[in-house]
PDB file of C-alpha atoms in Angstrom:
ATOM      1  CA  MET A   1     -59.433   1.994 -34.718  1.00 51.00           C
ATOM      2  CA  PRO A   2     -62.457   1.176 -32.597  1.00 61.00           C
ATOM      3  CA  GLU A   3     -61.501   0.423 -28.977  1.00 59.00           C
ATOM      4  CA  PHE A   4     -63.430  -2.771 -28.911  1.00 58.00           C
ATOM      5  CA  LEU A   5     -61.310  -4.361 -31.641  1.00 65.00           C
ATOM      6  CA  LEU A   6     -58.480  -3.967 -28.958  1.00 73.00           C
ATOM      7  CA  ASP A   7     -60.249  -6.132 -26.511  1.00 74.00           C
ATOM      8  CA  TYR A   8     -57.907  -8.877 -25.054  1.00 77.00           C
ATOM      9  CA  ASN A   9     -60.624 -11.495 -25.983  1.00 84.00           C
ATOM     10  CA  LEU A  10     -59.838 -11.138 -29.630  1.00 86.00           C
ATOM     11  CA  MET A  11     -56.168 -11.535 -29.150  1.00 87.00           C
ATOM     12  CA  PRO A  12     -55.930 -15.115 -30.219  1.00 88.00           C
ATOM     13  CA  PHE A  13     -57.371 -14.192 -33.329  1.00 88.00           C
ATOM     14  CA  HIS A  14     -55.348 -10.922 -33.896  1.00 88.00           C
ATOM     15  CA  LEU A  15     -52.382 -12.967 -33.554  1.00 90.00           C
ATOM     16  CA  SER A  16     -53.403 -15.959 -35.786  1.00 89.00           C
ATOM     17  CA  LEU A  17     -54.296 -13.275 -38.490  1.00 88.00           C
ATOM     18  CA  LEU A  18     -50.727 -11.599 -37.739  1.00 90.00           C
ATOM     19  CA  PHE A  19     -49.153 -14.810 -37.973  1.00 89.00           C
ATOM     20  CA  ILE A  20     -50.844 -15.174 -41.557  1.00 87.00           C
ATOM     21  CA  ILE A  21     -49.559 -11.839 -42.789  1.00 88.00           C
ATOM     22  CA  LEU A  22     -46.025 -12.790 -41.581  1.00 87.00           C
ATOM     23  CA  LEU A  23     -45.975 -15.934 -43.249  1.00 80.00           C
ATOM     24  CA  GLY A  24     -47.117 -14.582 -46.593  1.00 80.00           C
ATOM     25  CA  MET A  25     -44.510 -11.878 -46.280  1.00 85.00           C
ATOM     26  CA  ALA A  26     -41.881 -14.528 -45.567  1.00 80.00           C
ATOM     27  CA  LYS A  27     -43.064 -16.861 -48.370  1.00 76.00           C
ATOM     28  CA  THR A  28     -43.061 -13.952 -50.876  1.00 81.00           C
ATOM     29  CA  VAL A  29     -39.527 -12.677 -50.113  1.00 79.00           C
ATOM     30  CA  ALA A  30     -38.230 -16.142 -50.084  1.00 75.00           C
ATOM     31  CA  PHE A  31     -39.716 -16.793 -53.649  1.00 75.00           C
ATOM     32  CA  TYR A  32     -38.431 -13.441 -55.245  1.00 78.00           C
ATOM     33  CA  PHE A  33     -35.024 -13.801 -53.821  1.00 76.00           C
ATOM     34  CA  LYS A  34     -34.827 -17.620 -54.081  1.00 70.00           C
ATOM     35  CA  LEU A  35     -34.205 -18.143 -50.525  1.00 66.00           C
ATOM     36  CA  LYS A  36     -34.994 -20.948 -48.366  1.00 61.00           C
ATOM     37  CA  PRO A  37     -35.729 -19.860 -44.652  1.00 55.00           C
ATOM     38  CA  SER A  38     -34.745 -23.203 -43.264  1.00 53.00           C
ATOM     39  CA  GLN A  39     -31.401 -23.040 -44.883  1.00 57.00           C
ATOM     40  CA  LEU A  40     -30.684 -19.584 -43.642  1.00 54.00           C
ATOM     41  CA  LEU A  41     -31.500 -20.657 -40.132  1.00 52.00           C
ATOM     42  CA  LYS A  42     -29.076 -23.831 -40.460  1.00 53.00           C
ATOM     43  CA  ARG A  43     -26.259 -21.445 -41.393  1.00 57.00           C
ATOM     44  CA  ILE A  44     -26.613 -19.021 -38.531  1.00 52.00           C
ATOM     45  CA  SER A  45     -27.494 -21.431 -35.844  1.00 52.00           C
ATOM     46  CA  PRO A  46     -24.845 -23.751 -34.294  1.00 54.00           C
ATOM     47  CA  TYR A  47     -27.446 -26.292 -33.589  1.00 51.00           C
ATOM     48  CA  ASP A  48     -27.743 -29.227 -36.039  1.00 52.00           C
ATOM     49  CA  PHE A  49     -31.192 -29.128 -37.793  1.00 47.00           C
ATOM     50  CA  GLN A  50     -30.328 -31.869 -40.195  1.00 48.00           C
ATOM     51  CA  ASN A  51     -33.096 -34.160 -38.652  1.00 47.00           C
ATOM     52  CA  VAL A  52     -35.557 -31.711 -37.898  1.00 45.00           C
ATOM     53  CA  GLU A  53     -38.549 -32.370 -40.038  1.00 43.00           C
ATOM     54  CA  TRP A  54     -40.378 -29.335 -39.630  1.00 43.00           C
ATOM     55  CA  LEU A  55     -37.743 -27.373 -41.230  1.00 43.00           C
ATOM     56  CA  ASN A  56     -38.336 -29.195 -44.587  1.00 44.00           C
ATOM     57  CA  VAL A  57     -41.990 -28.223 -44.776  1.00 45.00           C
ATOM     58  CA  LYS A  58     -43.395 -28.563 -48.381  1.00 45.00           C
ATOM     59  CA  PHE A  59     -45.599 -26.087 -49.772  1.00 47.00           C
ATOM     60  CA  SER A  60     -48.518 -28.181 -49.403  1.00 61.00           C
ATOM     61  CA  LYS A  61     -48.144 -28.352 -45.725  1.00 70.00           C
ATOM     62  CA  THR A  62     -47.533 -24.500 -45.509  1.00 75.00           C
ATOM     63  CA  LEU A  63     -50.794 -24.192 -47.330  1.00 78.00           C
ATOM     64  CA  ILE A  64     -52.601 -26.284 -44.686  1.00 82.00           C
ATOM     65  CA  VAL A  65     -51.122 -24.087 -41.994  1.00 84.00           C
ATOM     66  CA  PHE A  66     -52.271 -20.834 -43.846  1.00 86.00           C
ATOM     67  CA  PHE A  67     -55.868 -22.225 -44.363  1.00 88.00           C
ATOM     68  CA  PHE A  68     -56.139 -23.367 -40.922  1.00 90.00           C
ATOM     69  CA  LEU A  69     -54.924 -20.076 -39.422  1.00 90.00           C
ATOM     70  CA  MET A  70     -57.125 -18.111 -41.577  1.00 92.00           C
ATOM     71  CA  ASN A  71     -60.278 -20.150 -40.867  1.00 92.00           C
ATOM     72  CA  PHE A  72     -59.438 -20.063 -37.172  1.00 93.00           C
ATOM     73  CA  SER A  73     -59.258 -16.417 -36.997  1.00 92.00           C
ATOM     74  CA  PHE A  74     -62.355 -15.855 -39.169  1.00 93.00           C
ATOM     75  CA  ALA A  75     -64.456 -18.253 -37.004  1.00 92.00           C
ATOM     76  CA  GLY A  76     -63.153 -16.544 -33.903  1.00 91.00           C
ATOM     77  CA  TYR A  77     -63.973 -13.129 -35.112  1.00 91.00           C
ATOM     78  CA  LEU A  78     -67.571 -14.405 -36.332  1.00 92.00           C
ATOM     79  CA  LEU A  79     -68.388 -16.026 -33.276  1.00 90.00           C
ATOM     80  CA  GLN A  80     -67.303 -13.067 -31.163  1.00 88.00           C
ATOM     81  CA  PHE A  81     -68.948 -10.517 -33.034  1.00 89.00           C
ATOM     82  CA  LEU A  82     -72.019 -12.315 -33.149  1.00 90.00           C
ATOM     83  CA  ILE A  83     -72.238 -12.469 -29.300  1.00 89.00           C
ATOM     84  CA  TYR A  84     -71.443  -8.872 -29.397  1.00 86.00           C
ATOM     85  CA  SER A  85     -74.223  -8.030 -31.478  1.00 86.00           C
ATOM     86  CA  GLU A  86     -76.391  -9.635 -28.994  1.00 86.00           C
ATOM     87  CA  GLU A  87     -74.776  -8.983 -25.660  1.00 83.00           C
ATOM     88  CA  TYR A  88     -72.677  -5.792 -26.338  1.00 83.00           C
ATOM     89  CA  HIS A  89     -69.569  -7.562 -24.795  1.00 84.00           C
ATOM     90  CA  PHE A  90     -67.112 -10.158 -26.072  1.00 86.00           C
ATOM     91  CA  LEU A  91     -67.076 -13.775 -24.279  1.00 86.00           C
ATOM     92  CA  PRO A  92     -63.743 -14.808 -22.589  1.00 88.00           C
ATOM     93  CA  ALA A  93     -61.535 -16.094 -25.403  1.00 85.00           C
ATOM     94  CA  TYR A  94     -61.232 -19.457 -23.895  1.00 87.00           C
ATOM     95  CA  TYR A  95     -64.922 -20.111 -24.329  1.00 89.00           C
ATOM     96  CA  ILE A  96     -64.431 -19.428 -28.234  1.00 90.00           C
ATOM     97  CA  ILE A  97     -61.168 -21.214 -28.946  1.00 91.00           C
ATOM     98  CA  LEU A  98     -62.407 -24.570 -28.872  1.00 93.00           C
ATOM     99  CA  PRO A  99     -65.637 -23.925 -31.226  1.00 92.00           C
ATOM    100  CA  ALA A 100     -63.136 -21.793 -33.478  1.00 93.00           C
ATOM    101  CA  LEU A 101     -60.703 -24.699 -33.713  1.00 94.00           C
ATOM    102  CA  ILE A 102     -63.642 -27.162 -34.712  1.00 94.00           C
ATOM    103  CA  ILE A 103     -64.833 -24.820 -37.453  1.00 93.00           C
ATOM    104  CA  ALA A 104     -61.381 -24.044 -38.605  1.00 92.00           C
ATOM    105  CA  ILE A 105     -60.518 -27.764 -39.017  1.00 93.00           C
ATOM    106  CA  PHE A 106     -63.727 -28.595 -40.683  1.00 92.00           C
ATOM    107  CA  PHE A 107     -63.325 -25.642 -43.334  1.00 91.00           C
ATOM    108  CA  THR A 108     -59.608 -26.636 -43.798  1.00 89.00           C
ATOM    109  CA  VAL A 109     -60.294 -30.012 -44.524  1.00 87.00           C
ATOM    110  CA  PHE A 110     -63.070 -29.123 -46.986  1.00 86.00           C
ATOM    111  CA  MET A 111     -60.715 -26.572 -48.786  1.00 84.00           C
ATOM    112  CA  ILE A 112     -57.982 -29.002 -48.981  1.00 81.00           C
ATOM    113  CA  HIS A 113     -60.150 -31.445 -50.494  1.00 77.00           C
ATOM    114  CA  CYS A 114     -61.532 -28.958 -53.105  1.00 78.00           C
ATOM    115  CA  LEU A 115     -58.102 -27.963 -54.154  1.00 74.00           C
ATOM    116  CA  ASP A 116     -56.930 -31.569 -54.433  1.00 69.00           C
ATOM    117  CA  GLN A 117     -59.625 -32.138 -57.065  1.00 65.00           C
ATOM    118  CA  VAL A 118     -58.523 -29.122 -59.083  1.00 67.00           C
ATOM    119  CA  ILE A 119     -54.663 -28.945 -58.734  1.00 64.00           C
ATOM    120  CA  PRO A 120     -52.815 -31.461 -60.979  1.00 59.00           C
ATOM    121  CA  PRO A 121     -50.401 -34.041 -59.146  1.00 56.00           C
ATOM    122  CA  LYS A 122     -46.537 -33.366 -59.466  1.00 54.00           C
ATOM    123  CA  TYR A 123     -46.342 -36.507 -61.627  1.00 49.00           C
ATOM    124  CA  LYS A 124     -48.146 -37.663 -64.753  1.00 51.00           C
ATOM    125  CA  LYS A 125     -50.408 -40.694 -64.571  1.00 49.00           C
ATOM    126  CA  ASN A 126     -48.762 -42.110 -67.684  1.00 53.00           C
ATOM    127  CA  ASP A 127     -45.407 -42.206 -65.961  1.00 59.00           C
ATOM    128  CA  VAL A 128     -46.851 -44.324 -62.979  1.00 71.00           C
ATOM    129  CA  ASN A 129     -45.980 -47.980 -63.092  1.00 78.00           C
ATOM    130  CA  LEU A 130     -48.845 -50.012 -61.871  1.00 86.00           C
ATOM    131  CA  LEU A 131     -47.274 -53.466 -62.834  1.00 86.00           C
ATOM    132  CA  GLY A 132     -47.078 -55.970 -59.970  1.00 86.00           C
ATOM    133  CA  ARG A 133     -49.920 -53.898 -57.708  1.00 88.00           C
ATOM    134  CA  LEU A 134     -52.862 -55.394 -56.150  1.00 90.00           C
ATOM    135  CA  ALA A 135     -56.281 -54.347 -57.648  1.00 91.00           C
ATOM    136  CA  THR A 136     -59.852 -54.918 -57.169  1.00 91.00           C
ATOM    137  CA  ILE A 137     -62.422 -55.690 -60.059  1.00 91.00           C
ATOM    138  CA  SER A 138     -64.964 -52.407 -59.483  1.00 89.00           C
ATOM    139  CA  SER A 139     -67.348 -52.847 -62.489  1.00 85.00           C
ATOM    140  CA  GLY A 140     -68.440 -55.824 -64.327  1.00 83.00           C
ATOM    141  CA  ASN A 141     -66.727 -59.237 -65.177  1.00 89.00           C
ATOM    142  CA  ALA A 142     -63.604 -59.545 -67.203  1.00 88.00           C
ATOM    143  CA  ARG A 143     -62.735 -62.320 -69.681  1.00 86.00           C
ATOM    144  CA  PRO A 144     -60.196 -62.526 -72.522  1.00 86.00           C
ATOM    145  CA  GLY A 145     -61.322 -60.023 -75.234  1.00 83.00           C
ATOM    146  CA  PHE A 146     -63.648 -58.207 -72.934  1.00 86.00           C
ATOM    147  CA  SER A 147     -62.244 -55.821 -70.166  1.00 87.00           C
ATOM    148  CA  ALA A 148     -63.496 -54.576 -67.097  1.00 90.00           C
ATOM    149  CA  GLN A 149     -62.751 -51.760 -64.787  1.00 90.00           C
ATOM    150  CA  ALA A 150     -60.489 -52.316 -61.746  1.00 91.00           C
ATOM    151  CA  ARG A 151     -59.386 -49.840 -59.008  1.00 91.00           C
ATOM    152  CA  VAL A 152     -55.677 -49.815 -57.893  1.00 90.00           C
ATOM    153  CA  ARG A 153     -53.470 -47.465 -56.023  1.00 87.00           C
ATOM    154  CA  ASP A 154     -50.014 -46.448 -57.043  1.00 84.00           C
ATOM    155  CA  GLU A 155     -46.860 -45.891 -54.990  1.00 80.00           C
ATOM    156  CA  TYR A 156     -48.129 -42.401 -54.032  1.00 76.00           C
ATOM    157  CA  GLY A 157     -51.433 -43.509 -52.737  1.00 77.00           C
ATOM    158  CA  GLN A 158     -53.221 -42.035 -55.640  1.00 81.00           C
ATOM    159  CA  LEU A 159     -56.431 -44.231 -56.663  1.00 85.00           C
ATOM    160  CA  HIS A 160     -56.409 -45.167 -60.401  1.00 87.00           C
ATOM    161  CA  TYR A 161     -59.181 -46.840 -62.474  1.00 88.00           C
ATOM    162  CA  VAL A 162     -57.990 -48.917 -65.301  1.00 90.00           C
ATOM    163  CA  GLN A 163     -59.157 -51.733 -67.815  1.00 90.00           C
ATOM    164  CA  VAL A 164     -58.043 -55.263 -67.182  1.00 92.00           C
ATOM    165  CA  GLU A 165     -58.324 -58.472 -69.024  1.00 91.00           C
ATOM    166  CA  PRO A 166     -57.366 -62.040 -67.714  1.00 89.00           C
ATOM    167  CA  GLU A 167     -55.000 -64.347 -69.747  1.00 83.00           C
ATOM    168  CA  PHE A 168     -57.713 -67.170 -69.534  1.00 83.00           C
ATOM    169  CA  GLY A 169     -60.554 -67.850 -67.515  1.00 84.00           C
ATOM    170  CA  GLU A 170     -62.652 -64.775 -65.863  1.00 87.00           C
ATOM    171  CA  LEU A 171     -62.266 -62.256 -63.324  1.00 88.00           C
ATOM    172  CA  GLU A 172     -65.382 -61.721 -61.403  1.00 88.00           C
ATOM    173  CA  PHE A 173     -66.888 -58.437 -59.942  1.00 87.00           C
ATOM    174  CA  GLN A 174     -64.926 -57.568 -56.659  1.00 86.00           C
ATOM    175  CA  SER A 175     -62.392 -60.247 -57.108  1.00 88.00           C
ATOM    176  CA  GLN A 176     -58.681 -59.290 -56.006  1.00 89.00           C
ATOM    177  CA  ILE A 177     -56.350 -59.365 -58.828  1.00 90.00           C
ATOM    178  CA  ILE A 178     -52.691 -58.640 -59.669  1.00 90.00           C
ATOM    179  CA  LEU A 179     -51.498 -56.649 -62.670  1.00 90.00           C
ATOM    180  CA  ILE A 180     -48.823 -58.700 -64.571  1.00 89.00           C
ATOM    181  CA  ARG A 181     -48.517 -57.225 -67.857  1.00 87.00           C
ATOM    182  CA  LEU A 182     -49.425 -53.906 -69.897  1.00 87.00           C
ATOM    183  CA  ARG A 183     -51.106 -54.041 -73.244  1.00 82.00           C
ATOM    184  CA  LYS A 184     -51.954 -51.119 -75.511  1.00 77.00           C
ATOM    185  CA  SER A 185     -55.180 -49.963 -73.883  1.00 79.00           C
ATOM    186  CA  HIS A 186     -55.540 -52.299 -70.857  1.00 87.00           C
ATOM    187  CA  TYR A 187     -53.585 -54.311 -68.164  1.00 90.00           C
ATOM    188  CA  VAL A 188     -53.383 -58.110 -68.190  1.00 91.00           C
ATOM    189  CA  ALA A 189     -54.263 -59.386 -64.675  1.00 90.00           C
ATOM    190  CA  LYS A 190     -54.300 -62.669 -62.796  1.00 89.00           C
ATOM    191  CA  LYS A 191     -56.774 -63.618 -60.136  1.00 87.00           C
ATOM    192  CA  ILE A 192     -55.464 -64.036 -56.612  1.00 82.00           C
ATOM    193  CA  CYS A 193     -56.868 -67.066 -54.794  1.00 71.00           C
ATOM    194  CA  LYS A 194     -58.449 -66.594 -51.351  1.00 61.00           C
ATOM    195  CA  SER A 195     -55.865 -69.026 -49.969  1.00 55.00           C
ATOM    196  CA  ASN A 196     -53.127 -66.892 -51.389  1.00 51.00           C
ATOM    197  CA  ARG A 197     -50.842 -64.752 -48.710  1.00 50.00           C
ATOM    198  CA  LEU A 198     -51.288 -61.605 -51.118  1.00 49.00           C
ATOM    199  CA  PHE A 199     -54.951 -61.682 -50.840  1.00 46.00           C
ATOM    200  CA  SER A 200     -54.799 -61.829 -47.185  1.00 47.00           C
ATOM    201  CA  LEU A 201     -52.505 -58.810 -47.173  1.00 48.00           C
ATOM    202  CA  ASN A 202     -54.641 -56.841 -49.502  1.00 49.00           C
ATOM    203  CA  LEU A 203     -57.655 -57.277 -47.285  1.00 44.00           C
ATOM    204  CA  GLU A 204     -55.870 -56.083 -44.258  1.00 44.00           C
ATOM    205  CA  GLU A 205     -54.440 -53.027 -45.988  1.00 49.00           C
ATOM    206  CA  ALA A 206     -58.255 -52.345 -47.199  1.00 45.00           C
TER     207      ALA A 206
END
C-alpha cells in the first residue's frame, strides 16, 4: 500500500469507510442468522435499554447512515486527492471535514429522495382511509356530476391526489374541503367555510 494512504489527514475518511464495512457485515450476519443486534445487547447488558430509541433503528434509518458515511468518505477522499494532485501534500483533516460534511448531506438527501420515488411504500394506497381528512382542490372546480382533483395527506404523511365531488353546490379551485364519503371512483366532499375552526387549523398546518 502506498505510504501516502496512511497519512493521518485521511484517517477520518478511513474510519468512515471502515464503519461502513463493519455495518454491512453486521447487517449481513444479522439477516442470515435472523438476529437482532439490539436484542443481543439487551440480553448481555444489565442496563435497561427499553426506552433507548436508537436501538430500534429501522432499516430506512440504517440506509441513511450508510449513504451519509459513504458520501462523507468519498467527498473527503476526492477533496484531499484533488489538493494532493496540485500541492503534493494533504491539507489538515479539520479543513476538509466541514466541506465533506456539506457534500455528504447534499448527496445523501438527493439519494434518499431518488429511492423514495422508486421504492414502494410498506402499505397499499387502497388500504389508506382518507375519510374525514382535510384536502385542497388542486385542479379545476367540482360540482355534482363533474369531479375535480384534490390533494390530501394520509396518516403517514403521504400525499394523495383524489377526485372529489360535492353533494351540492360547487367546490372552487384552492378551496378547503373535508372528505365525507367514498363512492366508486371518487370522494364526496364538503367545503369548509373560512370561519370554521377546521379551516384555520388546516392553514396553520400548511
